[in-house]
Tab-separated table of C-alpha atoms and ligand atoms in Angstrom:
chain	number	residue	atom	x	y	z
A	1	MET	CA	12.470	34.911	1.496
A	2	THR	CA	10.444	36.767	-0.981
A	3	ASN	CA	7.548	38.851	0.377
A	4	PHE	CA	4.599	37.825	-1.751
A	5	ILE	CA	1.754	40.218	-2.619
A	6	ASN	CA	-1.506	38.919	-3.925
A	7	SER	CA	-1.843	41.227	-6.849
A	8	LEU	CA	-1.723	41.030	-10.593
A	9	SER	CA	0.956	43.650	-10.858
A	10	PHE	CA	3.157	41.694	-8.384
A	11	ALA	CA	2.696	38.577	-10.449
A	12	THR	CA	3.430	40.263	-13.736
A	13	ASP	CA	6.540	41.843	-12.134
A	14	MET	CA	7.779	38.470	-10.986
A	15	ASP	CA	7.229	37.060	-14.517
A	16	SER	CA	9.107	39.883	-16.194
A	17	ASN	CA	12.039	39.360	-13.829
A	18	ASP	CA	12.012	35.603	-14.347
A	19	PRO	CA	15.104	34.405	-16.199
A	20	LEU	CA	13.296	31.207	-17.231
A	21	ALA	CA	10.175	32.901	-18.556
A	22	GLY	CA	11.137	32.206	-22.229
A	23	PHE	CA	10.797	28.485	-21.690
A	24	ARG	CA	7.017	28.678	-21.573
A	25	ASP	CA	7.087	29.252	-25.402
A	26	ARG	CA	8.781	25.931	-25.973
A	27	PHE	CA	5.581	24.015	-25.092
A	28	TYR	CA	2.172	23.406	-26.620
A	29	PHE	CA	-0.689	24.333	-24.360
A	30	PRO	CA	-4.151	22.822	-24.585
A	31	GLN	CA	-6.666	25.513	-25.697
A	32	MET	CA	-10.032	26.531	-24.092
A	33	ASN	CA	-12.066	29.268	-25.861
A	34	GLY	CA	-9.136	30.060	-28.030
A	35	LYS	CA	-6.812	30.666	-25.084
A	36	ASP	CA	-4.078	28.708	-23.378
A	37	VAL	CA	-5.398	26.879	-20.348
A	38	VAL	CA	-3.588	27.332	-17.034
A	39	TYR	CA	-1.930	23.952	-16.787
A	40	PHE	CA	-1.234	22.746	-13.267
A	41	THR	CA	-1.028	19.031	-13.886
A	42	GLY	CA	2.573	18.651	-15.030
A	43	ASN	CA	2.739	16.154	-12.113
A	44	SER	CA	0.411	13.846	-14.042
A	45	LEU	CA	1.310	14.400	-17.647
A	46	GLY	CA	3.826	17.109	-18.732
A	47	LEU	CA	3.174	19.302	-21.729
A	48	GLN	CA	4.548	18.541	-25.171
A	49	PRO	CA	7.750	20.437	-26.094
A	50	LYS	CA	7.530	21.928	-29.583
A	51	THR	CA	10.777	20.184	-30.455
A	52	THR	CA	9.449	16.652	-29.731
A	53	GLN	CA	7.905	16.296	-33.182
A	54	ASP	CA	11.243	17.188	-34.881
A	55	LEU	CA	13.235	14.620	-32.882
A	56	VAL	CA	10.655	11.819	-33.420
A	57	LEU	CA	10.356	12.738	-37.053
A	58	LYS	CA	14.085	12.498	-37.471
A	59	GLU	CA	13.955	8.830	-36.350
A	60	LEU	CA	11.071	8.081	-38.627
A	61	GLU	CA	13.058	9.555	-41.537
A	62	ASP	CA	16.094	7.487	-40.626
A	63	TRP	CA	13.918	4.386	-40.474
A	64	ALA	CA	12.557	5.175	-43.885
A	65	THR	CA	16.064	5.824	-45.220
A	66	TRP	CA	17.979	2.965	-43.662
A	67	GLY	CA	15.585	0.221	-42.561
A	68	VAL	CA	17.519	-2.249	-40.388
A	69	GLU	CA	20.768	-0.516	-41.163
A	70	GLY	CA	19.666	2.391	-39.006
A	71	HIS	CA	20.936	0.457	-36.014
A	72	PHE	CA	24.360	1.635	-37.059
A	73	HIS	CA	23.773	4.319	-39.710
A	74	ALA	CA	20.945	6.475	-38.310
A	75	ARG	CA	22.139	9.948	-37.308
A	76	ASN	CA	21.763	8.697	-33.726
A	77	PRO	CA	22.455	4.916	-34.195
A	78	TRP	CA	19.713	2.930	-32.588
A	79	PHE	CA	22.221	0.312	-31.346
A	80	SER	CA	23.345	2.801	-28.740
A	81	TYR	CA	20.405	5.230	-28.658
A	82	GLN	CA	19.903	4.667	-24.924
A	83	ASP	CA	23.480	5.885	-24.281
A	84	ILE	CA	22.904	9.424	-25.653
A	85	LEU	CA	20.450	10.019	-22.779
A	86	THR	CA	22.399	8.873	-19.757
A	87	GLU	CA	24.442	12.029	-19.092
A	88	GLN	CA	21.367	14.262	-19.106
A	89	ILE	CA	19.379	11.835	-16.934
A	90	ALA	CA	22.278	11.500	-14.565
A	91	SER	CA	22.478	15.233	-14.029
A	92	ILE	CA	18.762	15.402	-13.125
A	93	LEU	CA	19.077	12.516	-10.616
A	94	GLY	CA	22.441	13.528	-9.167
A	95	ALA	CA	23.959	10.327	-10.474
A	96	LYS	CA	26.843	9.198	-12.661
A	97	PRO	CA	26.042	8.288	-16.329
A	98	GLU	CA	26.839	4.677	-15.669
A	99	GLU	CA	24.371	4.516	-12.864
A	100	VAL	CA	21.388	5.264	-15.054
A	101	VAL	CA	19.615	3.891	-18.132
A	102	SER	CA	16.260	4.490	-19.673
A	103	MET	CA	14.099	1.452	-20.434
A	104	ASN	CA	10.644	-0.092	-20.149
A	105	SER	CA	7.821	1.394	-18.152
A	106	LEU	CA	7.898	2.429	-14.488
A	107	THR	CA	6.133	-0.502	-12.810
A	108	THR	CA	8.007	-2.962	-14.912
A	109	ASN	CA	11.270	-1.384	-13.747
A	110	LEU	CA	10.190	-1.382	-10.129
A	111	HIS	CA	9.611	-5.195	-10.440
A	112	LEU	CA	12.973	-5.761	-12.157
A	113	LEU	CA	14.784	-3.836	-9.415
A	114	MET	CA	12.934	-5.622	-6.641
A	115	VAL	CA	14.009	-8.917	-8.259
A	116	SER	CA	17.538	-7.822	-7.690
A	117	PHE	CA	17.380	-5.887	-4.442
A	118	TYR	CA	14.607	-7.493	-2.505
A	119	ARG	CA	16.187	-10.792	-1.499
A	120	PRO	CA	14.302	-11.889	1.497
A	121	THR	CA	15.206	-14.639	3.945
A	122	LYS	CA	12.996	-16.321	6.507
A	123	SER	CA	13.895	-13.822	9.127
A	124	ARG	CA	14.572	-10.732	7.093
A	125	TYR	CA	11.771	-10.235	4.602
A	126	LYS	CA	9.929	-6.925	5.401
A	127	ILE	CA	9.413	-4.096	3.076
A	128	LEU	CA	8.947	-0.595	4.593
A	129	CYS	CA	6.809	1.792	2.493
A	130	GLU	CA	4.298	4.638	2.825
A	131	TYR	CA	0.699	3.754	3.677
A	132	ASP	CA	-0.586	6.164	0.994
A	133	LEU	CA	1.666	4.987	-1.796
A	134	PHE	CA	0.582	4.930	-5.453
A	135	PRO	CA	-1.620	1.805	-6.119
A	136	SER	CA	0.701	0.396	-8.753
A	137	ASP	CA	3.591	0.454	-6.299
A	138	LEU	CA	1.429	-1.167	-3.630
A	139	TYR	CA	0.485	-4.013	-5.986
A	140	ALA	CA	4.044	-4.441	-7.101
A	141	LEU	CA	5.317	-4.704	-3.507
A	142	GLN	CA	2.548	-6.984	-2.424
A	143	SER	CA	3.049	-9.220	-5.351
A	144	GLN	CA	6.871	-9.257	-4.775
A	145	ALA	CA	6.307	-10.428	-1.212
A	146	SER	CA	3.750	-13.084	-2.321
A	147	PHE	CA	6.157	-14.214	-5.106
A	148	HIS	CA	8.693	-15.010	-2.368
A	149	GLY	CA	6.083	-16.930	-0.405
A	150	PHE	CA	5.338	-14.270	2.239
A	151	ASN	CA	1.915	-12.868	3.305
A	152	PRO	CA	1.939	-9.285	2.085
A	153	ASP	CA	-0.081	-8.186	5.066
A	154	ASP	CA	2.752	-9.339	7.279
A	155	ALA	CA	5.636	-8.431	4.940
A	156	LEU	CA	4.653	-4.844	4.173
A	157	ILE	CA	5.191	-2.251	6.850
A	158	ALA	CA	3.032	0.639	5.647
A	159	LEU	CA	3.821	3.847	7.551
A	160	GLU	CA	0.955	6.074	8.332
A	161	ALA	CA	1.142	9.727	9.389
A	162	ARG	CA	0.226	10.522	12.972
A	163	GLU	CA	-3.362	11.156	13.862
A	164	GLY	CA	-4.466	14.498	12.436
A	165	GLU	CA	-1.291	14.784	10.249
A	166	TYR	CA	-0.714	14.011	6.607
A	167	ALA	CA	3.052	14.094	6.151
A	168	LEU	CA	5.318	11.424	7.752
A	169	ARG	CA	7.778	12.686	10.301
A	170	THR	CA	11.346	11.705	9.482
A	171	ASP	CA	11.807	10.679	13.171
A	172	ASP	CA	8.858	8.260	12.844
A	173	ILE	CA	10.372	6.711	9.760
A	174	LEU	CA	13.753	6.364	11.507
A	175	GLN	CA	11.990	4.886	14.513
A	176	ALA	CA	10.144	2.328	12.274
A	177	ILE	CA	13.415	1.313	10.755
A	178	GLU	CA	14.967	0.871	14.210
A	179	GLN	CA	11.961	-1.181	15.488
A	180	ASN	CA	12.166	-3.498	12.507
A	181	LYS	CA	15.919	-3.678	12.186
A	182	ASP	CA	16.047	-7.473	12.492
A	183	SER	CA	13.382	-8.180	9.875
A	184	LEU	CA	13.753	-5.282	7.460
A	185	CYS	CA	14.861	-6.436	3.990
A	186	THR	CA	14.095	-3.365	1.794
A	187	LEU	CA	12.980	0.177	2.224
A	188	MET	CA	10.977	1.495	-0.757
A	189	LEU	CA	9.512	4.969	-0.662
A	190	GLY	CA	8.223	7.469	-3.209
A	191	ALA	CA	10.935	10.115	-3.000
A	192	VAL	CA	8.151	12.679	-3.361
A	193	ASN	CA	4.836	11.232	-2.301
A	194	TYR	CA	2.310	11.487	-5.097
A	195	TYR	CA	-0.615	12.356	-2.785
A	196	THR	CA	0.723	14.730	-0.197
A	197	GLY	CA	3.683	16.111	-2.245
A	198	GLN	CA	6.054	15.340	0.712
A	199	PHE	CA	9.701	15.197	-0.324
A	200	PHE	CA	11.422	12.765	2.126
A	201	ASP	CA	14.712	13.308	3.789
A	202	ILE	CA	16.371	10.684	1.599
A	203	ASP	CA	19.845	11.178	3.015
A	204	ARG	CA	18.929	10.415	6.647
A	205	ILE	CA	16.432	7.661	5.803
A	206	THR	CA	18.852	5.911	3.511
A	207	LYS	CA	21.689	5.954	6.143
A	208	ALA	CA	19.348	4.544	8.799
A	209	ALA	CA	17.945	1.867	6.589
A	210	HIS	CA	21.496	0.808	5.554
A	211	ALA	CA	22.574	0.712	9.188
A	212	ALA	CA	19.718	-1.625	9.843
A	213	GLY	CA	20.978	-3.924	7.113
A	214	ALA	CA	18.281	-3.168	4.550
A	215	THR	CA	18.526	-2.323	0.841
A	216	VAL	CA	17.161	1.117	-0.077
A	217	GLY	CA	15.137	2.140	-3.160
A	218	TYR	CA	12.986	5.072	-4.230
A	219	ASN	CA	10.257	5.574	-6.778
A	220	LEU	CA	11.108	8.982	-8.401
A	221	ALA	CA	7.889	9.277	-10.368
A	222	HIS	CA	7.138	12.646	-8.653
A	223	ALA	CA	10.737	13.599	-7.921
A	224	ALA	CA	12.575	13.378	-11.222
A	225	GLY	CA	12.606	16.887	-12.832
A	226	ASN	CA	10.849	18.323	-9.838
A	227	VAL	CA	13.283	18.396	-6.925
A	228	PRO	CA	17.094	18.454	-6.758
A	229	LEU	CA	18.396	14.887	-6.201
A	230	LYS	CA	21.734	13.509	-5.213
A	231	LEU	CA	21.158	9.779	-5.500
A	232	HIS	CA	24.873	8.958	-5.814
A	233	ASP	CA	25.997	10.911	-2.752
A	234	TRP	CA	23.023	9.777	-0.701
A	235	ASP	CA	24.121	6.244	-1.446
A	236	VAL	CA	20.676	5.165	-2.622
A	237	ASP	CA	20.866	1.514	-3.876
A	238	PHE	CA	18.289	1.649	-6.581
A	239	ALA	CA	15.561	3.931	-8.019
A	240	CYS	CA	13.139	4.142	-10.909
A	241	PHE	CA	11.489	7.075	-12.461
A	242	CYS	CA	8.909	7.790	-15.104
A	243	SER	CA	9.388	10.369	-17.910
A	244	TYR	CA	5.897	11.537	-18.648
A	245	LYS	CA	5.212	13.599	-15.600
A	246	TYR	CA	7.657	16.394	-14.843
A	247	LEU	CA	9.933	15.174	-17.623
A	248	ASN	CA	7.400	15.837	-20.425
A	249	ALA	CA	8.346	12.850	-22.486
A	250	SER	CA	4.980	11.760	-23.906
A	251	PRO	CA	2.090	9.642	-22.515
A	252	GLY	CA	3.462	6.315	-21.184
A	253	GLY	CA	6.906	7.512	-22.193
A	254	VAL	CA	9.932	5.361	-21.568
A	255	SER	CA	10.940	4.991	-17.916
A	256	GLY	CA	14.418	4.552	-16.443
A	257	ILE	CA	16.372	3.232	-13.492
A	258	PHE	CA	19.237	4.170	-11.200
A	259	VAL	CA	21.569	1.575	-9.738
A	260	HIS	CA	24.422	2.753	-7.524
A	261	GLU	CA	27.951	2.499	-8.803
A	262	LYS	CA	28.921	0.151	-6.021
A	263	PHE	CA	26.971	-2.560	-7.865
A	264	ALA	CA	28.417	-1.648	-11.340
A	265	HIS	CA	30.698	-4.633	-11.589
A	266	ASP	CA	28.878	-7.086	-9.411
A	267	LYS	CA	28.067	-9.995	-11.695
A	268	THR	CA	26.560	-11.977	-8.862
A	269	ILE	CA	23.414	-9.876	-8.343
A	270	PRO	CA	20.426	-12.016	-9.403
A	271	ARG	CA	18.560	-10.286	-12.207
A	272	PHE	CA	16.091	-11.118	-14.910
A	273	ALA	CA	18.300	-10.712	-17.976
A	274	GLY	CA	17.736	-9.838	-21.590
A	275	TRP	CA	20.069	-9.385	-24.554
A	276	TRP	CA	20.264	-5.624	-24.309
A	277	GLY	CA	21.742	-5.933	-20.859
A	278	ASN	CA	24.691	-7.973	-22.208
A	279	ASP	CA	28.003	-6.299	-22.618
A	280	PRO	CA	27.621	-4.289	-25.897
A	281	GLU	CA	31.056	-5.529	-27.065
A	282	THR	CA	29.638	-9.051	-27.419
A	283	ARG	CA	25.910	-8.389	-27.687
A	284	PHE	CA	25.755	-9.067	-31.382
A	285	LYS	CA	28.005	-12.114	-31.132
A	286	MET	CA	25.006	-13.684	-29.450
A	287	PRO	CA	26.928	-15.503	-26.726
A	288	ARG	CA	25.192	-18.416	-24.894
A	289	THR	CA	26.227	-17.076	-21.526
A	290	PHE	CA	24.944	-13.623	-20.415
A	291	VAL	CA	27.773	-11.189	-19.653
A	292	PRO	CA	26.279	-8.186	-17.847
A	293	ALA	CA	27.250	-4.814	-19.143
A	294	VAL	CA	28.809	-2.448	-16.630
A	295	GLY	CA	26.351	-0.488	-14.490
A	296	ALA	CA	22.687	0.166	-14.758
A	297	ARG	CA	22.736	-0.754	-18.449
A	298	SER	CA	22.952	-4.414	-17.442
A	299	TRP	CA	19.356	-4.361	-16.376
A	300	GLN	CA	18.065	-3.599	-19.845
A	301	LEU	CA	16.089	-6.415	-21.489
A	302	SER	CA	15.096	-5.217	-24.936
A	303	ASN	CA	16.381	-3.068	-27.730
A	304	ALA	CA	15.670	0.602	-27.268
A	305	PRO	CA	12.136	2.052	-27.966
A	306	VAL	CA	13.715	4.748	-30.146
A	307	LEU	CA	10.571	6.855	-30.851
A	308	SER	CA	9.836	7.091	-27.160
A	309	MET	CA	13.389	7.893	-26.320
A	310	ALA	CA	13.501	10.630	-29.046
A	311	ALA	CA	10.575	12.313	-27.243
A	312	LEU	CA	12.474	12.004	-23.903
A	313	LYS	CA	15.557	13.469	-25.534
A	314	ALA	CA	13.614	16.583	-26.634
A	315	SER	CA	12.655	17.261	-23.119
A	316	LEU	CA	16.075	16.442	-21.570
A	317	ASP	CA	17.601	19.048	-23.967
A	318	ILE	CA	15.288	21.627	-22.501
A	319	PHE	CA	16.113	20.606	-18.971
A	320	GLU	CA	19.829	20.879	-19.719
A	321	GLU	CA	19.437	24.387	-21.002
A	322	ALA	CA	17.280	25.541	-18.112
A	323	GLY	CA	19.325	23.753	-15.380
A	324	MET	CA	17.884	21.962	-12.405
A	325	GLN	CA	19.177	24.537	-9.933
A	326	ARG	CA	17.540	27.483	-11.731
A	327	LEU	CA	14.343	25.546	-12.112
A	328	HIS	CA	14.366	24.647	-8.440
A	329	ASP	CA	14.937	28.323	-7.443
A	330	LYS	CA	11.943	29.415	-9.507
A	331	SER	CA	9.871	26.479	-8.278
A	332	THR	CA	10.424	27.464	-4.689
A	333	ARG	CA	9.175	30.990	-5.334
A	334	LEU	CA	6.251	29.917	-7.554
A	335	THR	CA	4.949	27.376	-4.987
A	336	GLY	CA	5.634	29.819	-2.178
A	337	PHE	CA	3.460	32.377	-3.958
A	338	LEU	CA	0.658	29.833	-4.328
A	339	GLU	CA	0.938	28.915	-0.626
A	340	ALA	CA	0.846	32.603	0.414
A	341	ILE	CA	-2.332	33.155	-1.657
A	342	ILE	CA	-4.112	30.248	-0.134
A	343	ASN	CA	-3.111	31.343	3.325
A	344	GLU	CA	-4.548	34.731	2.600
A	345	ILE	CA	-7.843	33.223	1.315
A	346	ASN	CA	-8.092	31.172	4.582
A	347	GLU	CA	-7.621	34.289	6.702
A	348	LYS	CA	-10.440	36.016	4.895
A	349	LYS	CA	-12.680	33.032	5.054
A	350	LEU	CA	-12.155	32.632	8.752
A	351	THR	CA	-12.799	36.209	9.625
A	352	SER	CA	-15.818	36.592	7.293
A	353	ALA	CA	-18.081	33.547	7.565
A	354	LYS	CA	-16.140	31.152	9.872
A	355	LEU	CA	-15.875	28.696	7.047
A	356	LYS	CA	-13.449	25.775	7.261
A	357	PRO	CA	-10.005	26.637	5.890
A	358	ILE	CA	-8.495	25.020	2.843
A	359	LYS	CA	-6.007	22.738	4.474
A	360	ILE	CA	-2.601	22.470	2.755
A	361	ILE	CA	-1.404	18.993	3.529
A	362	THR	CA	1.931	19.370	1.826
A	363	PRO	CA	4.726	20.281	4.238
A	364	GLN	CA	5.361	23.990	4.757
A	365	ASN	CA	9.154	23.684	4.685
A	366	PRO	CA	10.252	24.243	0.978
A	367	ALA	CA	12.993	21.654	1.581
A	368	GLU	CA	10.313	19.011	2.257
A	369	ARG	CA	8.338	19.495	-0.937
A	370	GLY	CA	8.583	20.003	-4.725
A	371	CYS	CA	6.259	22.217	-6.781
A	372	GLN	CA	2.975	20.487	-5.844
A	373	LEU	CA	0.607	21.547	-3.108
A	374	SER	CA	-2.171	19.226	-2.113
A	375	LEU	CA	-5.262	20.890	-0.643
A	376	VAL	CA	-7.853	19.234	1.443
A	377	MET	CA	-11.203	20.889	0.523
A	378	GLU	CA	-13.606	20.151	3.386
A	379	GLU	CA	-16.359	22.259	1.880
A	380	LYS	CA	-17.629	22.253	-1.713
A	381	GLY	CA	-14.426	20.576	-2.917
A	382	LYS	CA	-15.749	18.789	-6.008
A	383	GLN	CA	-17.778	21.920	-6.970
A	384	VAL	CA	-14.753	24.130	-6.676
A	385	TYR	CA	-12.737	21.724	-8.747
A	386	GLN	CA	-15.285	21.552	-11.530
A	387	LYS	CA	-15.698	25.337	-11.695
A	388	LEU	CA	-11.899	25.746	-11.900
A	389	MET	CA	-11.725	23.275	-14.729
A	390	GLU	CA	-14.575	24.967	-16.582
A	391	ALA	CA	-12.632	28.226	-16.307
A	392	GLY	CA	-9.623	26.642	-18.038
A	393	ILE	CA	-7.567	25.991	-14.875
A	394	ILE	CA	-6.435	22.399	-15.149
A	395	ILE	CA	-5.858	20.773	-11.801
A	396	ASP	CA	-6.584	17.264	-10.440
A	397	TRP	CA	-8.996	15.777	-7.998
A	398	ARG	CA	-8.321	12.862	-5.766
A	399	GLU	CA	-11.282	11.345	-3.847
A	400	PRO	CA	-12.574	12.083	-1.319
A	401	ASP	CA	-11.572	15.760	-1.036
A	402	VAL	CA	-8.092	16.612	-2.309
A	403	ILE	CA	-7.146	19.003	-5.117
A	404	ARG	CA	-3.520	18.782	-6.303
A	405	VAL	CA	-2.001	21.856	-7.815
A	406	ALA	CA	1.456	21.681	-9.471
A	407	PRO	CA	2.916	24.927	-10.830
A	408	VAL	CA	5.771	23.677	-12.906
A	409	PRO	CA	8.688	26.121	-13.198
A	410	LEU	CA	9.436	25.276	-16.893
A	411	TYR	CA	6.079	26.565	-18.174
A	412	ASN	CA	4.003	28.030	-15.418
A	413	THR	CA	3.991	31.706	-14.467
A	414	PHE	CA	3.341	33.783	-11.435
A	415	THR	CA	0.308	35.180	-13.328
A	416	ASP	CA	-1.038	31.630	-13.669
A	417	VAL	CA	-0.826	31.256	-9.889
A	418	TYR	CA	-2.502	34.607	-9.426
A	419	ARG	CA	-5.404	33.682	-11.729
A	420	PHE	CA	-5.883	30.427	-9.861
A	421	GLY	CA	-5.962	32.232	-6.516
A	422	LYS	CA	-8.385	34.915	-7.701
A	423	LEU	CA	-10.884	32.369	-8.961
A	424	LEU	CA	-10.461	30.125	-5.956
A	425	GLN	CA	-11.174	33.028	-3.628
A	426	GLU	CA	-14.383	33.783	-5.578
A	427	LEU	CA	-15.555	30.178	-5.505
A	428	VAL	CA	-15.054	29.534	-1.782
B	501	PLP	C1	2.621	7.834	-11.974
B	501	PLP	C2	3.104	6.790	-10.976
B	501	PLP	C3	3.109	5.438	-11.306
B	501	PLP	C4	2.609	4.921	-12.702
B	501	PLP	O1	3.201	3.761	-13.113
B	501	PLP	P1	3.318	3.379	-14.624
B	501	PLP	O2	3.943	2.056	-14.641
B	501	PLP	O3	4.101	4.472	-15.350
B	501	PLP	O4	1.928	3.286	-15.188
B	501	PLP	C5	3.591	4.520	-10.481
B	501	PLP	N1	4.015	4.908	-9.231
B	501	PLP	C6	4.010	6.208	-8.876
B	501	PLP	C7	4.491	6.599	-7.524
B	501	PLP	C8	3.509	7.205	-9.730
B	501	PLP	O5	3.526	8.469	-9.335
């Protein structure tokens, strides 16, 4: 455990001893009054790597040079462009390369995976999810249940935290699985909840849901590139992620999926098929019968959106160089520093004017969270948020009273966190 001291000299010391400090210079920062903003919203849209333009430009050049022949003659042939990403994605997700592929957008992928892995019967049709899940996920799950003829209010088991609590207790999740073991068809959770920042115990939850006879999937929108994952070893059945949050791959950037190796050769899984999911050996022979490629690739529908994938590649190269383990080590310290500062502000508030504390609703245990802390601001929340934004500290606001702060280890510093704390203290 690091002992954190809420001072500028402590923060600058931490920065000068940070082996990843140089990565900050690889990104463009929005400017305010001629200075870089303090950017704490990498959980919404990651910053642009300076190399993104080069990689996208390279594909534009090859398109200009080759036209259609770029499918085979571009420097990275477009025919197989998706394949140059799988190893790097796999290492971020704790997967094997054949278990992942990048394609489509996130909600599209969630639907495609539910088509294959949510196969309800009259008696086993329920979907277990979080109560405070992201709206797009909620609509996707509701419409999947309706699509199969079920009433979503009945089919969805939406788990709420206990009275007065925000995070879900693993034991409560396991109990809900046990209670619904005869009707549970699929468990679908955000691996890291977008609102509370809670990182679930995927290993235990997955085992329990499998024992109950359910399929198990996760939405990794807030987990990919944020927390260390071992999807293969945890025996997760399926997952989808987006690339524009922690993975810095451009607004609306191409998403991706994980499907466990155990399904790699299973041609009987029902799926909505497209030509790009066909075995690449015969894809251009245009067979009349779909022959699924091996692994996650068989879920692809369309030819690769190369410009978007080039942007993803730029970021994945940076992740490979930095390494998920080193990023996670720094992330733990950076978020720990933020937490310590907020706790100190609370102590001062309480002893001085008996004001309500800023409530950190993200779990305290570093193993149960990523970089984001979610703060319930019972007093002056919106005002504090606006003042921070005006001062060039970019954070986000969720109605009615939550500020989410995400110090990202790739490009945030301990000094960023110190500056945030100093201003927050003044404002409350
Ligand atoms: C960001 C996010 C989305 C957004 O979905 P898109 O299809 O990319 O627009 C969906 N679900 C979760 C959990 C998210 O965090």
